[in-house]
mmCIF file of C-alpha atoms and ligand atoms in Angstrom:
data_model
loop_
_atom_site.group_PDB
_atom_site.id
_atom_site.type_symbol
_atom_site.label_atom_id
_atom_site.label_comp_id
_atom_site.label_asym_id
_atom_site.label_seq_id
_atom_site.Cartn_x
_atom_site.Cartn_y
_atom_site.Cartn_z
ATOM 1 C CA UNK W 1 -16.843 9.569 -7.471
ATOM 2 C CA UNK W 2 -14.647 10.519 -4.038
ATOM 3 C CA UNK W 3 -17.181 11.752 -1.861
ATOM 4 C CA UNK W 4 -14.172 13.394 0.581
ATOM 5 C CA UNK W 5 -11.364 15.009 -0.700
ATOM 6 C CA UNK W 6 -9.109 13.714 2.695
ATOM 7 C CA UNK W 7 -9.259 10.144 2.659
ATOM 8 C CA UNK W 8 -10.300 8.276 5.829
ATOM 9 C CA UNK W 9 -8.377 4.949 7.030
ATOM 10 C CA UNK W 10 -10.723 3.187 9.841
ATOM 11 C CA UNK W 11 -8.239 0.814 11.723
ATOM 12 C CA UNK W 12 -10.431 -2.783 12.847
ATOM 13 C CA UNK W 13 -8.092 -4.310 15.513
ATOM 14 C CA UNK W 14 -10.704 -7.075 15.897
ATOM 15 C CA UNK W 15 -9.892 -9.370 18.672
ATOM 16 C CA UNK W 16 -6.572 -8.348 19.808
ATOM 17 C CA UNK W 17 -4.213 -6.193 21.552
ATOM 18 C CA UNK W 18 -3.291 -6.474 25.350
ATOM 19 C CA UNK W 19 -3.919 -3.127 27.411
ATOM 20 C CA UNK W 20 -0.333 -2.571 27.672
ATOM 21 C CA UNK W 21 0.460 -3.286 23.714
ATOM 22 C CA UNK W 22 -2.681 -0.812 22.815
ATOM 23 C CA UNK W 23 -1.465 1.752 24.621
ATOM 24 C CA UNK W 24 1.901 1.492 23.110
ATOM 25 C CA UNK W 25 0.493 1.220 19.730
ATOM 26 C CA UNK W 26 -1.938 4.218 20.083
ATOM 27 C CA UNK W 27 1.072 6.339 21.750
ATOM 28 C CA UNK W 28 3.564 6.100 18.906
ATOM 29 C CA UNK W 29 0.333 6.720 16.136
ATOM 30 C CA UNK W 30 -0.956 9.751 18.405
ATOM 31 C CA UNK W 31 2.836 11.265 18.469
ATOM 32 C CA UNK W 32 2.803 11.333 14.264
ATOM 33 C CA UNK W 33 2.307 14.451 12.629
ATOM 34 C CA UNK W 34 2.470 14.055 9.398
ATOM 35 C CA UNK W 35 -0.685 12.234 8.542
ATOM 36 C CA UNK W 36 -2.299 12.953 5.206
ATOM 37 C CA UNK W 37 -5.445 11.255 5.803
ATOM 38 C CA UNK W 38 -8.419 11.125 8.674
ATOM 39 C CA UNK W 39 -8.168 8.273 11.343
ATOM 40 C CA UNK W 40 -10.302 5.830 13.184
ATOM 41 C CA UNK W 41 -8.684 3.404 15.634
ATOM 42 C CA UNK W 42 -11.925 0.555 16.648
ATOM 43 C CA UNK W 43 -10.111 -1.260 19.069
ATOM 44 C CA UNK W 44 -11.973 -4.401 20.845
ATOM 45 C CA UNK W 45 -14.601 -2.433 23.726
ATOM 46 C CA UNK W 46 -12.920 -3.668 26.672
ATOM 47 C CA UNK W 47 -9.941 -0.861 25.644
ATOM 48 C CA UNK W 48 -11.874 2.184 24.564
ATOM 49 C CA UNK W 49 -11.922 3.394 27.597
ATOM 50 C CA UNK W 50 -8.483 3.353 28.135
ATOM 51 C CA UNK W 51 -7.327 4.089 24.523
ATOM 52 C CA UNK W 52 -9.654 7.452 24.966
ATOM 53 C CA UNK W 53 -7.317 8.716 28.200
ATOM 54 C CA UNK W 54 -4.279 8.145 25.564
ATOM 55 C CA UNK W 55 -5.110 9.719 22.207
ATOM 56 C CA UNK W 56 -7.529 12.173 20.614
ATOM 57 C CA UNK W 57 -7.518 9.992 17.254
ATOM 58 C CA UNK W 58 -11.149 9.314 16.523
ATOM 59 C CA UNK W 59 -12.748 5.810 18.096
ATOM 60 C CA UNK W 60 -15.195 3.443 17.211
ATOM 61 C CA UNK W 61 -16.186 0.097 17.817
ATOM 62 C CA UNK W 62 -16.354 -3.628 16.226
ATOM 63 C CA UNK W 63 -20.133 -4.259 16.983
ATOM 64 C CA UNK W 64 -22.908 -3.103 19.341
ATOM 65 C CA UNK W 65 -26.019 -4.710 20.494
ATOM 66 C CA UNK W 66 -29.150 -5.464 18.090
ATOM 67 C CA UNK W 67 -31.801 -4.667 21.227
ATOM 68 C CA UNK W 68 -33.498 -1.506 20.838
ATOM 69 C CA UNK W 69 -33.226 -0.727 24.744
ATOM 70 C CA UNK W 70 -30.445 1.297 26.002
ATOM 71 C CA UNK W 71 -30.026 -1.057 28.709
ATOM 72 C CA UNK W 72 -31.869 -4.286 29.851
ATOM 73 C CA UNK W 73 -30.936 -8.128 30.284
ATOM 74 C CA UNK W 74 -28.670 -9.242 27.564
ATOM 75 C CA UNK W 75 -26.113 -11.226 29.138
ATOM 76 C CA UNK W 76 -22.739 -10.158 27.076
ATOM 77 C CA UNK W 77 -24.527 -7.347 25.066
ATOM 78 C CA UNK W 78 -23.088 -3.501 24.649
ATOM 79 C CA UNK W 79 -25.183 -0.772 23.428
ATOM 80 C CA UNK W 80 -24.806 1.693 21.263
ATOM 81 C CA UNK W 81 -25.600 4.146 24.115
ATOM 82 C CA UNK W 82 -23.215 2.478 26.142
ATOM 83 C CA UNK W 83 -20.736 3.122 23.459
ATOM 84 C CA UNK W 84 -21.746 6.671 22.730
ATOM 85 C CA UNK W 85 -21.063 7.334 26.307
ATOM 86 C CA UNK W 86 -17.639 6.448 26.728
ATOM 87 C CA UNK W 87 -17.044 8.665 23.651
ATOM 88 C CA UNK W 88 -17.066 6.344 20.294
ATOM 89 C CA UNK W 89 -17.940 8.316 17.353
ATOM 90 C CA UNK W 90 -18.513 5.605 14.699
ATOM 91 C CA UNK W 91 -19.378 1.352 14.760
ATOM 92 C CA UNK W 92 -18.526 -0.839 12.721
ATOM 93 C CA UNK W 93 -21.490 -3.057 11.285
ATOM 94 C CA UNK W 94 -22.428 -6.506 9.521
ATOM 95 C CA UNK W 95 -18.420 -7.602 9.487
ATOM 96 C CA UNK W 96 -18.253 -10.905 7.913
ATOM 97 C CA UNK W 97 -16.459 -11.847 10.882
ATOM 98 C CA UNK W 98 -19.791 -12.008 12.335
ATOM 99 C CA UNK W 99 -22.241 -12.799 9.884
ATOM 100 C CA UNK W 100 -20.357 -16.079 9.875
ATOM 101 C CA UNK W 101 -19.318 -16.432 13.775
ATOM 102 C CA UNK W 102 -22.331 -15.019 15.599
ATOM 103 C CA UNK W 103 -24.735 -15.539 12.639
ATOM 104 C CA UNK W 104 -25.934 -11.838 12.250
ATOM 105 C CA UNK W 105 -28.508 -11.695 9.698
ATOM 106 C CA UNK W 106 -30.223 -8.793 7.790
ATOM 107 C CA UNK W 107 -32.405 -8.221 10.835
ATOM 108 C CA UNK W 108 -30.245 -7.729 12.890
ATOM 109 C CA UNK W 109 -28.041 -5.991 11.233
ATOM 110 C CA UNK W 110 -30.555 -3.279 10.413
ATOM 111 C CA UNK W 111 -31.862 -3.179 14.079
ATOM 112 C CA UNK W 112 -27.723 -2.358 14.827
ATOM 113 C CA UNK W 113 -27.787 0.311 12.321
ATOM 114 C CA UNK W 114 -30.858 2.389 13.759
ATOM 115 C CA UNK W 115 -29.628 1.902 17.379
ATOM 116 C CA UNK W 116 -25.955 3.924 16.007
ATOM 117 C CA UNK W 117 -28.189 6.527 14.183
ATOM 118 C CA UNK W 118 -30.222 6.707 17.026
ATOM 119 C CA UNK W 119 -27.297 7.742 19.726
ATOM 120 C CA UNK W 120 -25.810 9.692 16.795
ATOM 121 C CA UNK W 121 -22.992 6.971 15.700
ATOM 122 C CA UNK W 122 -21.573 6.587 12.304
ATOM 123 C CA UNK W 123 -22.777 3.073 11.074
ATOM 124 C CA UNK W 124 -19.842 1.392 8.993
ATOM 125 C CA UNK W 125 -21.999 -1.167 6.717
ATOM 126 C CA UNK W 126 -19.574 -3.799 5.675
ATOM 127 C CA UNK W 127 -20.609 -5.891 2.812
ATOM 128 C CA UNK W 128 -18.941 -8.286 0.648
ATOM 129 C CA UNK W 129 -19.452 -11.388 -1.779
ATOM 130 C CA UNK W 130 -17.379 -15.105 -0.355
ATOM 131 C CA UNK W 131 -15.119 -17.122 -3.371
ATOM 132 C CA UNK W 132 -17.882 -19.248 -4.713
ATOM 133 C CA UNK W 133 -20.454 -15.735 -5.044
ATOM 134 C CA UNK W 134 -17.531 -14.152 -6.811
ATOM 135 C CA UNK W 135 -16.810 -16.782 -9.254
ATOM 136 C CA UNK W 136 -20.085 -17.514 -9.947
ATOM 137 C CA UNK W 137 -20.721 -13.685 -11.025
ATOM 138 C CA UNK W 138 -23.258 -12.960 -8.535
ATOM 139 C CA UNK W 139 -20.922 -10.334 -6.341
ATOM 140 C CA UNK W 140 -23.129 -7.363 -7.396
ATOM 141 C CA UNK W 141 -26.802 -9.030 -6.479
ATOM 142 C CA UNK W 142 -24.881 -10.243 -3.059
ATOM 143 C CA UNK W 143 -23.537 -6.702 -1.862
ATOM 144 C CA UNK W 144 -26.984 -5.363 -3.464
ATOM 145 C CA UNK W 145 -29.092 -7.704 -0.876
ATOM 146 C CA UNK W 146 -26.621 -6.658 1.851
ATOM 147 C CA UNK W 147 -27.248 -2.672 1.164
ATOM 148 C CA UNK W 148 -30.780 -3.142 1.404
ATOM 149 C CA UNK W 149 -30.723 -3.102 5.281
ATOM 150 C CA UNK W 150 -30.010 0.755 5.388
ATOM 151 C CA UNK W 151 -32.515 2.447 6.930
ATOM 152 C CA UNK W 152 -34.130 5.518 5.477
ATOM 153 C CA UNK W 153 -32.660 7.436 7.873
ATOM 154 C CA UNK W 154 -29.168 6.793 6.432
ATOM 155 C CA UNK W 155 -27.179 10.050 5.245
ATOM 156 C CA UNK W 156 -23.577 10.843 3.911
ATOM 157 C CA UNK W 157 -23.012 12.275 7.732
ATOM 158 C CA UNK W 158 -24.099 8.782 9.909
ATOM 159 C CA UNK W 159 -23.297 6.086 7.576
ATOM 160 C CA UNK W 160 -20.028 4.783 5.800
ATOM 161 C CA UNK W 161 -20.236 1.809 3.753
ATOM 162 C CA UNK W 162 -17.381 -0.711 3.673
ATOM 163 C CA UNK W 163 -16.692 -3.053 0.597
ATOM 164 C CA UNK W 164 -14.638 -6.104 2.171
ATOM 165 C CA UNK W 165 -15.116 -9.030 -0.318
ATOM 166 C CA UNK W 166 -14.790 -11.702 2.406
ATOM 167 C CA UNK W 167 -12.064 -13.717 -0.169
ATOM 168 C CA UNK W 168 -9.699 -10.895 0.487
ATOM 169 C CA UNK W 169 -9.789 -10.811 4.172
ATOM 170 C CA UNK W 170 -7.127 -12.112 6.355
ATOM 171 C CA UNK W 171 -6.115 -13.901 3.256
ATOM 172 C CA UNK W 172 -3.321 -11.795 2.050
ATOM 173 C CA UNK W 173 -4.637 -10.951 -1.432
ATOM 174 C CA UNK W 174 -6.559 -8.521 -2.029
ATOM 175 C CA UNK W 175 -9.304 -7.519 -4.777
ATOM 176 C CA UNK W 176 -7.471 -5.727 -7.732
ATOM 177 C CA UNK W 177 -8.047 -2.538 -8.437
ATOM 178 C CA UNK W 178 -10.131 -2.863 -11.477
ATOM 179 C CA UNK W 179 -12.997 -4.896 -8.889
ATOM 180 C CA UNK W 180 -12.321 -2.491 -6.208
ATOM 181 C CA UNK W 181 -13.101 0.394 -8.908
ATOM 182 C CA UNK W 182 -16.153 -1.742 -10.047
ATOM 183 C CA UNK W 183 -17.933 -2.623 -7.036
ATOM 184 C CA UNK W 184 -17.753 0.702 -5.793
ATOM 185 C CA UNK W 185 -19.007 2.453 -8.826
ATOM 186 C CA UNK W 186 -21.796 -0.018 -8.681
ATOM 187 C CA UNK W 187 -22.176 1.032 -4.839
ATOM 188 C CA UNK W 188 -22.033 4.720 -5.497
ATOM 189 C CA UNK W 189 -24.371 4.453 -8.598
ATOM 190 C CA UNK W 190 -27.118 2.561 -6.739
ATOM 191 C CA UNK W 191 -27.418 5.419 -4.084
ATOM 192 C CA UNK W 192 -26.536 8.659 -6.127
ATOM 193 C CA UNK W 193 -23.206 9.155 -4.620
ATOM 194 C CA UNK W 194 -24.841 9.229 -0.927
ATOM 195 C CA UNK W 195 -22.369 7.451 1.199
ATOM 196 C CA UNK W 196 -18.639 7.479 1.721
ATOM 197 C CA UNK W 197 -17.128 4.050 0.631
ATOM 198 C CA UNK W 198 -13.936 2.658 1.813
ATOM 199 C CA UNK W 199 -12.249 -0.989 0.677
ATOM 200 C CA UNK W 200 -11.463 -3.668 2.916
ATOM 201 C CA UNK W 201 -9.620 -6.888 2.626
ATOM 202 C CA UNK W 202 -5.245 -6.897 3.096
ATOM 203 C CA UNK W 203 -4.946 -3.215 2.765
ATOM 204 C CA UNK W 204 -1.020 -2.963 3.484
ATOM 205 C CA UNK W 205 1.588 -0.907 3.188
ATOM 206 C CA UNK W 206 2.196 -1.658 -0.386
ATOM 207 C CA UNK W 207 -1.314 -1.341 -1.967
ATOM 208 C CA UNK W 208 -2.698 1.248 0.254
ATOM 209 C CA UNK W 209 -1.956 4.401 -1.866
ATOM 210 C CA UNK W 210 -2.909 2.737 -4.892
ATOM 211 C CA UNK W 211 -6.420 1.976 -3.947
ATOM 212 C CA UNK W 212 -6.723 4.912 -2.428
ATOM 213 C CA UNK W 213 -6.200 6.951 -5.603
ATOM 214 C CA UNK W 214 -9.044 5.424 -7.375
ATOM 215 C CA UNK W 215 -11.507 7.752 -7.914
ATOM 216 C CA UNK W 216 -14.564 5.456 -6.549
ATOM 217 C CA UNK W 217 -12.774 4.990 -3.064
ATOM 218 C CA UNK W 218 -13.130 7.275 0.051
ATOM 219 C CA UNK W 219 -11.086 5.358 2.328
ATOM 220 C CA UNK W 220 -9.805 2.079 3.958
ATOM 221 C CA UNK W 221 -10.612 -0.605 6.372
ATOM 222 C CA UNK W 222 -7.984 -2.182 7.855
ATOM 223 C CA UNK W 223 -7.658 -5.137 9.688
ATOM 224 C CA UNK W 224 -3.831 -6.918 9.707
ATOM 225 C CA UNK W 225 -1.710 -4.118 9.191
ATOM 226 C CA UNK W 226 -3.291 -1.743 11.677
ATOM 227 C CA UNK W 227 -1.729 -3.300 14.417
ATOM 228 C CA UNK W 228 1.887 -3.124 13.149
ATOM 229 C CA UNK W 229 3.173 0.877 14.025
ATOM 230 C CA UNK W 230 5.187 0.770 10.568
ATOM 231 C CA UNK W 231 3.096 -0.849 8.598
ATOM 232 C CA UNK W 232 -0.224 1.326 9.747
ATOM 233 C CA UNK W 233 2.232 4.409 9.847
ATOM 234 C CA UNK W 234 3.030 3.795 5.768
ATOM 235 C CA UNK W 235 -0.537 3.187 5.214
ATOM 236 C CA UNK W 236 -1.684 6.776 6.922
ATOM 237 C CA UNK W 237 1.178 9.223 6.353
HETATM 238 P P1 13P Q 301 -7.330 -7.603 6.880
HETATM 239 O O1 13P Q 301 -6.840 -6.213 6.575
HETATM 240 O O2 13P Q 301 -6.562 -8.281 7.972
HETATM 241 O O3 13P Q 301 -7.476 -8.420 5.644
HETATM 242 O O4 13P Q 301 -8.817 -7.430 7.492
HETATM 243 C C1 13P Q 301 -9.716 -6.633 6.835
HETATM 244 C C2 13P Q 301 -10.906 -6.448 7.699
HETATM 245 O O5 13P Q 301 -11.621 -7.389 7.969
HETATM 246 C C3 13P Q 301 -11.142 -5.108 8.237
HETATM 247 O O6 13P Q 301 -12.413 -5.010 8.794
#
Protein backbone atom coordinates (compact mmCIF):
# COMPACT_ATOMS: atom_id res chain seq x y z
CA UNK A 1 0.00 0.00 0.00
CA UNK A 2 1.51 3.75 -1.08
CA UNK A 3 2.69 4.99 2.04
CA UNK A 4 2.89 8.84 0.34
CA UNK A 5 0.42 10.11 -1.77
CA UNK A 6 3.39 12.43 -3.80
CA UNK A 7 5.76 10.08 -5.07
CA UNK A 8 9.49 10.60 -4.37
CA UNK A 9 12.26 10.03 -7.23
CA UNK A 10 15.86 9.88 -5.36
CA UNK A 11 18.41 10.59 -8.25
CA UNK A 12 21.98 8.20 -7.50
CA UNK A 13 24.55 9.92 -9.81
CA UNK A 14 27.10 7.40 -8.47
CA UNK A 15 30.51 8.11 -9.67
CA UNK A 16 30.12 10.81 -12.10
CA UNK A 17 29.58 14.26 -13.12
CA UNK A 18 32.38 16.98 -13.48
CA UNK A 19 31.76 20.23 -11.27
CA UNK A 20 30.99 22.16 -14.26
CA UNK A 21 28.46 19.37 -15.88
CA UNK A 22 26.67 19.12 -12.20
CA UNK A 23 26.08 22.43 -12.01
CA UNK A 24 24.60 22.57 -15.40
CA UNK A 25 22.55 19.59 -14.76
CA UNK A 26 21.21 20.78 -11.32
CA UNK A 27 20.52 24.42 -12.96
CA UNK A 28 18.20 23.34 -15.75
CA UNK A 29 16.30 20.63 -13.01
CA UNK A 30 16.15 23.56 -10.30
CA UNK A 31 14.57 26.05 -13.13
CA UNK A 32 11.46 23.27 -13.73
CA UNK A 33 8.28 23.97 -12.31
CA UNK A 34 6.16 21.63 -13.11
CA UNK A 35 7.26 18.67 -11.10
CA UNK A 36 4.62 16.27 -9.88
CA UNK A 37 6.69 14.36 -7.60
CA UNK A 38 9.36 15.04 -4.51
CA UNK A 39 13.16 15.10 -5.44
CA UNK A 40 16.47 13.95 -4.18
CA UNK A 41 19.61 14.67 -6.22
CA UNK A 42 22.77 12.27 -4.24
CA UNK A 43 25.45 13.44 -6.22
CA UNK A 44 29.13 11.90 -5.49
CA UNK A 45 30.35 14.05 -1.89
CA UNK A 46 33.05 15.89 -3.44
CA UNK A 47 29.95 18.15 -5.20
CA UNK A 48 27.45 18.61 -2.42
CA UNK A 49 28.86 21.38 -1.43
CA UNK A 50 28.72 23.05 -4.48
CA UNK A 51 25.41 21.56 -5.80
CA UNK A 52 23.88 23.09 -2.30
CA UNK A 53 25.01 26.96 -3.41
CA UNK A 54 22.98 26.02 -6.80
CA UNK A 55 19.62 24.46 -5.95
CA UNK A 56 17.22 24.01 -3.04
CA UNK A 57 16.22 20.39 -4.43
CA UNK A 58 16.73 18.06 -1.52
CA UNK A 59 20.47 16.26 -1.21
CA UNK A 60 21.79 13.21 -0.06
CA UNK A 61 24.62 11.10 -0.38
CA UNK A 62 25.97 7.61 -1.94
CA UNK A 63 27.56 6.24 1.36
CA UNK A 64 28.96 7.46 4.69
CA UNK A 65 31.37 6.00 7.06
CA UNK A 66 30.63 2.69 9.23
CA UNK A 67 32.82 4.26 12.43
CA UNK A 68 30.71 5.35 15.15
CA UNK A 69 33.00 8.55 15.82
CA UNK A 70 32.12 11.76 14.29
CA UNK A 71 35.59 12.23 13.41
CA UNK A 72 38.87 10.22 13.98
CA UNK A 73 41.58 8.44 11.70
CA UNK A 74 39.97 6.80 8.78
CA UNK A 75 42.02 7.59 5.93
CA UNK A 76 39.26 8.21 2.97
CA UNK A 77 36.22 7.95 5.38
CA UNK A 78 33.12 10.68 5.52
CA UNK A 79 30.76 10.78 8.31
CA UNK A 80 27.48 11.05 8.60
CA UNK A 81 28.06 14.20 10.72
CA UNK A 82 30.25 15.42 8.22
CA UNK A 83 27.47 15.01 5.81
CA UNK A 84 24.74 16.38 8.01
CA UNK A 85 26.79 19.46 8.21
CA UNK A 86 27.13 20.51 4.82
CA UNK A 87 23.32 20.10 4.67
CA UNK A 88 22.42 16.38 3.26
CA UNK A 89 19.11 15.33 4.37
CA UNK A 90 19.07 11.61 3.41
CA UNK A 91 22.08 8.61 2.53
CA UNK A 92 21.91 6.20 0.58
CA UNK A 93 22.82 2.67 2.17
CA UNK A 94 23.99 -1.06 1.39
CA UNK A 95 24.04 -0.22 -2.68
CA UNK A 96 25.06 -3.30 -4.37
CA UNK A 97 27.55 -1.22 -5.91
CA UNK A 98 29.27 -1.65 -2.72
CA UNK A 99 28.40 -4.74 -1.20
CA UNK A 100 30.27 -6.10 -4.19
CA UNK A 101 33.18 -3.31 -4.67
CA UNK A 102 34.06 -2.38 -1.10
CA UNK A 103 32.64 -5.62 0.42
CA UNK A 104 30.09 -3.99 2.90
CA UNK A 105 28.56 -6.61 4.89
CA UNK A 106 25.52 -6.71 7.29
CA UNK A 107 27.71 -5.16 9.96
CA UNK A 108 28.53 -2.64 8.52
CA UNK A 109 25.81 -1.78 6.95
CA UNK A 110 23.81 -1.58 10.16
CA UNK A 111 26.63 0.41 11.96
CA UNK A 112 25.96 3.05 8.65
CA UNK A 113 22.37 3.05 9.36
CA UNK A 114 22.53 4.13 13.19
CA UNK A 115 25.30 6.71 12.44
CA UNK A 116 22.35 8.51 9.70
CA UNK A 117 19.66 8.08 12.46
CA UNK A 118 21.94 9.30 14.81
CA UNK A 119 22.74 12.90 12.99
CA UNK A 120 19.07 12.76 11.95
CA UNK A 121 19.62 11.40 8.16
CA UNK A 122 17.17 9.45 6.19
CA UNK A 123 18.80 5.92 5.71
CA UNK A 124 17.93 4.61 2.07
CA UNK A 125 18.32 0.63 2.66
CA UNK A 126 18.92 -0.79 -0.73
CA UNK A 127 18.39 -4.43 -1.06
CA UNK A 128 18.13 -6.75 -3.85
CA UNK A 129 18.51 -10.53 -4.98
CA UNK A 130 21.68 -11.14 -8.10
CA UNK A 131 20.46 -13.55 -11.41
CA UNK A 132 21.34 -16.87 -9.95
CA UNK A 133 19.18 -15.86 -6.29
CA UNK A 134 16.37 -14.90 -8.59
CA UNK A 135 16.22 -17.91 -10.66
CA UNK A 136 16.73 -20.12 -8.09
CA UNK A 137 13.51 -18.65 -6.18
CA UNK A 138 15.25 -17.52 -3.20
CA UNK A 139 14.72 -13.48 -3.95
CA UNK A 140 12.34 -13.16 -0.94
CA UNK A 141 14.72 -15.04 1.87
CA UNK A 142 17.70 -12.78 0.19
CA UNK A 143 16.00 -9.21 0.55
CA UNK A 144 14.50 -10.77 3.95
CA UNK A 145 18.29 -11.35 5.34
CA UNK A 146 19.18 -7.90 3.94
CA UNK A 147 16.13 -6.08 5.96
CA UNK A 148 17.19 -7.59 9.02
CA UNK A 149 19.98 -4.96 9.59
CA UNK A 150 17.38 -2.16 10.47
CA UNK A 151 17.79 -1.03 13.65
CA UNK A 152 14.95 -0.68 16.09
CA UNK A 153 15.18 2.71 15.89
CA UNK A 154 13.99 2.70 12.24
CA UNK A 155 10.63 4.75 11.54
CA UNK A 156 8.55 5.77 8.38
CA UNK A 157 10.29 9.45 9.02
CA UNK A 158 14.37 8.26 8.97
CA UNK A 159 14.34 5.30 6.82
CA UNK A 160 13.37 4.57 3.07
CA UNK A 161 13.89 1.23 1.77
CA UNK A 162 15.05 0.69 -1.82
CA UNK A 163 14.25 -2.58 -3.84
CA UNK A 164 17.09 -2.67 -6.66
CA UNK A 165 17.30 -6.37 -7.76
CA UNK A 166 21.01 -6.12 -8.68
CA UNK A 167 20.03 -8.06 -12.34
CA UNK A 168 18.24 -4.91 -13.28
CA UNK A 169 20.89 -2.43 -12.59
CA UNK A 170 22.91 -0.76 -15.17
CA UNK A 171 21.68 -3.57 -17.28
CA UNK A 172 18.94 -1.95 -19.17
CA UNK A 173 16.06 -4.25 -18.18
CA UNK A 174 14.32 -3.85 -15.58
CA UNK A 175 12.10 -6.12 -13.13
CA UNK A 176 8.45 -6.24 -14.54
CA UNK A 177 5.91 -4.90 -12.88
CA UNK A 178 4.25 -7.95 -11.59
CA UNK A 179 7.96 -8.63 -9.39
CA UNK A 180 8.20 -5.05 -8.64
CA UNK A 181 4.44 -5.33 -7.22
CA UNK A 182 5.53 -8.63 -5.47
CA UNK A 183 8.60 -7.88 -3.74
CA UNK A 184 7.27 -4.87 -2.40
CA UNK A 185 4.10 -6.27 -1.05
CA UNK A 186 6.30 -8.83 0.53
CA UNK A 187 8.47 -5.75 1.89
CA UNK A 188 5.51 -3.79 3.11
CA UNK A 189 3.81 -6.94 4.64
CA UNK A 190 6.87 -7.97 6.67
CA UNK A 191 6.95 -4.50 8.48
CA UNK A 192 3.17 -3.46 8.64
CA UNK A 193 3.39 -0.84 6.05
CA UNK A 194 6.30 1.03 8.13
CA UNK A 195 8.63 2.28 5.53
CA UNK A 196 8.38 4.10 2.24
CA UNK A 197 9.62 1.78 -0.65
CA UNK A 198 10.89 2.93 -3.90
CA UNK A 199 12.21 0.52 -7.04
CA UNK A 200 15.50 0.62 -8.46
CA UNK A 201 17.12 -0.90 -11.44
CA UNK A 202 16.76 1.11 -15.34
CA UNK A 203 14.02 3.34 -14.21
CA UNK A 204 13.74 5.51 -17.56
CA UNK A 205 11.73 7.64 -19.16
CA UNK A 206 9.52 5.02 -20.56
CA UNK A 207 8.73 2.80 -17.50
CA UNK A 208 8.86 5.38 -14.89
CA UNK A 209 5.09 6.26 -14.65
CA UNK A 210 4.15 2.81 -14.91
CA UNK A 211 5.92 1.59 -11.88
CA UNK A 212 5.12 4.35 -10.22
CA UNK A 213 1.37 3.73 -10.38
CA UNK A 214 1.55 0.47 -8.68
CA UNK A 215 0.01 0.63 -5.62
CA UNK A 216 3.04 -1.11 -3.54
CA UNK A 217 5.59 1.62 -4.80
CA UNK A 218 6.40 5.01 -3.09
CA UNK A 219 9.00 6.10 -5.35
CA UNK A 220 12.16 5.61 -7.54
CA UNK A 221 15.84 5.20 -7.49
CA UNK A 222 17.54 6.21 -10.26
CA UNK A 223 20.79 5.68 -11.43
CA UNK A 224 21.36 6.06 -15.60
CA UNK A 225 18.78 8.32 -16.50
CA UNK A 226 19.27 10.87 -13.75
CA UNK A 227 22.05 12.31 -15.35
CA UNK A 228 20.41 12.99 -18.75
CA UNK A 229 18.18 16.62 -18.21
CA UNK A 230 15.41 15.03 -20.61
CA UNK A 231 15.39 11.87 -19.66
CA UNK A 232 15.32 12.72 -15.62
CA UNK A 233 12.94 15.71 -16.62
CA UNK A 234 10.25 12.91 -18.22
CA UNK A 235 10.83 10.76 -15.31
CA UNK A 236 9.88 13.73 -12.59
CA UNK A 237 7.37 16.02 -14.32
P1 LIG B 1 20.33 2.37 -13.13
O1 LIG B 1 19.10 3.24 -13.08
O2 LIG B 1 21.45 2.97 -13.93
O3 LIG B 1 19.99 0.97 -13.52
O4 LIG B 1 20.90 2.31 -11.62
C1 LIG B 1 20.04 2.03 -10.60
C2 LIG B 1 20.74 2.26 -9.31
O5 LIG B 1 21.68 1.56 -8.99
C3 LIG B 1 20.28 3.37 -8.49
O6 LIG B 1 20.83 3.31 -7.21
Amino acid sequence: MKTHNKPLVIANWKMNLIKNDAIELISKISKLDDISVDVVICPPDLLIETIKTHTSITLGAQNCSAQAEDFGAYTGETSAHMLKNIGCEYVIIGHSERRKHHLEDNNSISAKIANAHKVGLVAILCVGENLTERQSGISHDIVLEQLSVLPKTSTKKNTIIAYEPIWAIGTGKSASLTEINLMHKYISVLFENRFKLVYGGSVKQENAKDIISLEQVDGLLVGAASLDFEQFYKIIK
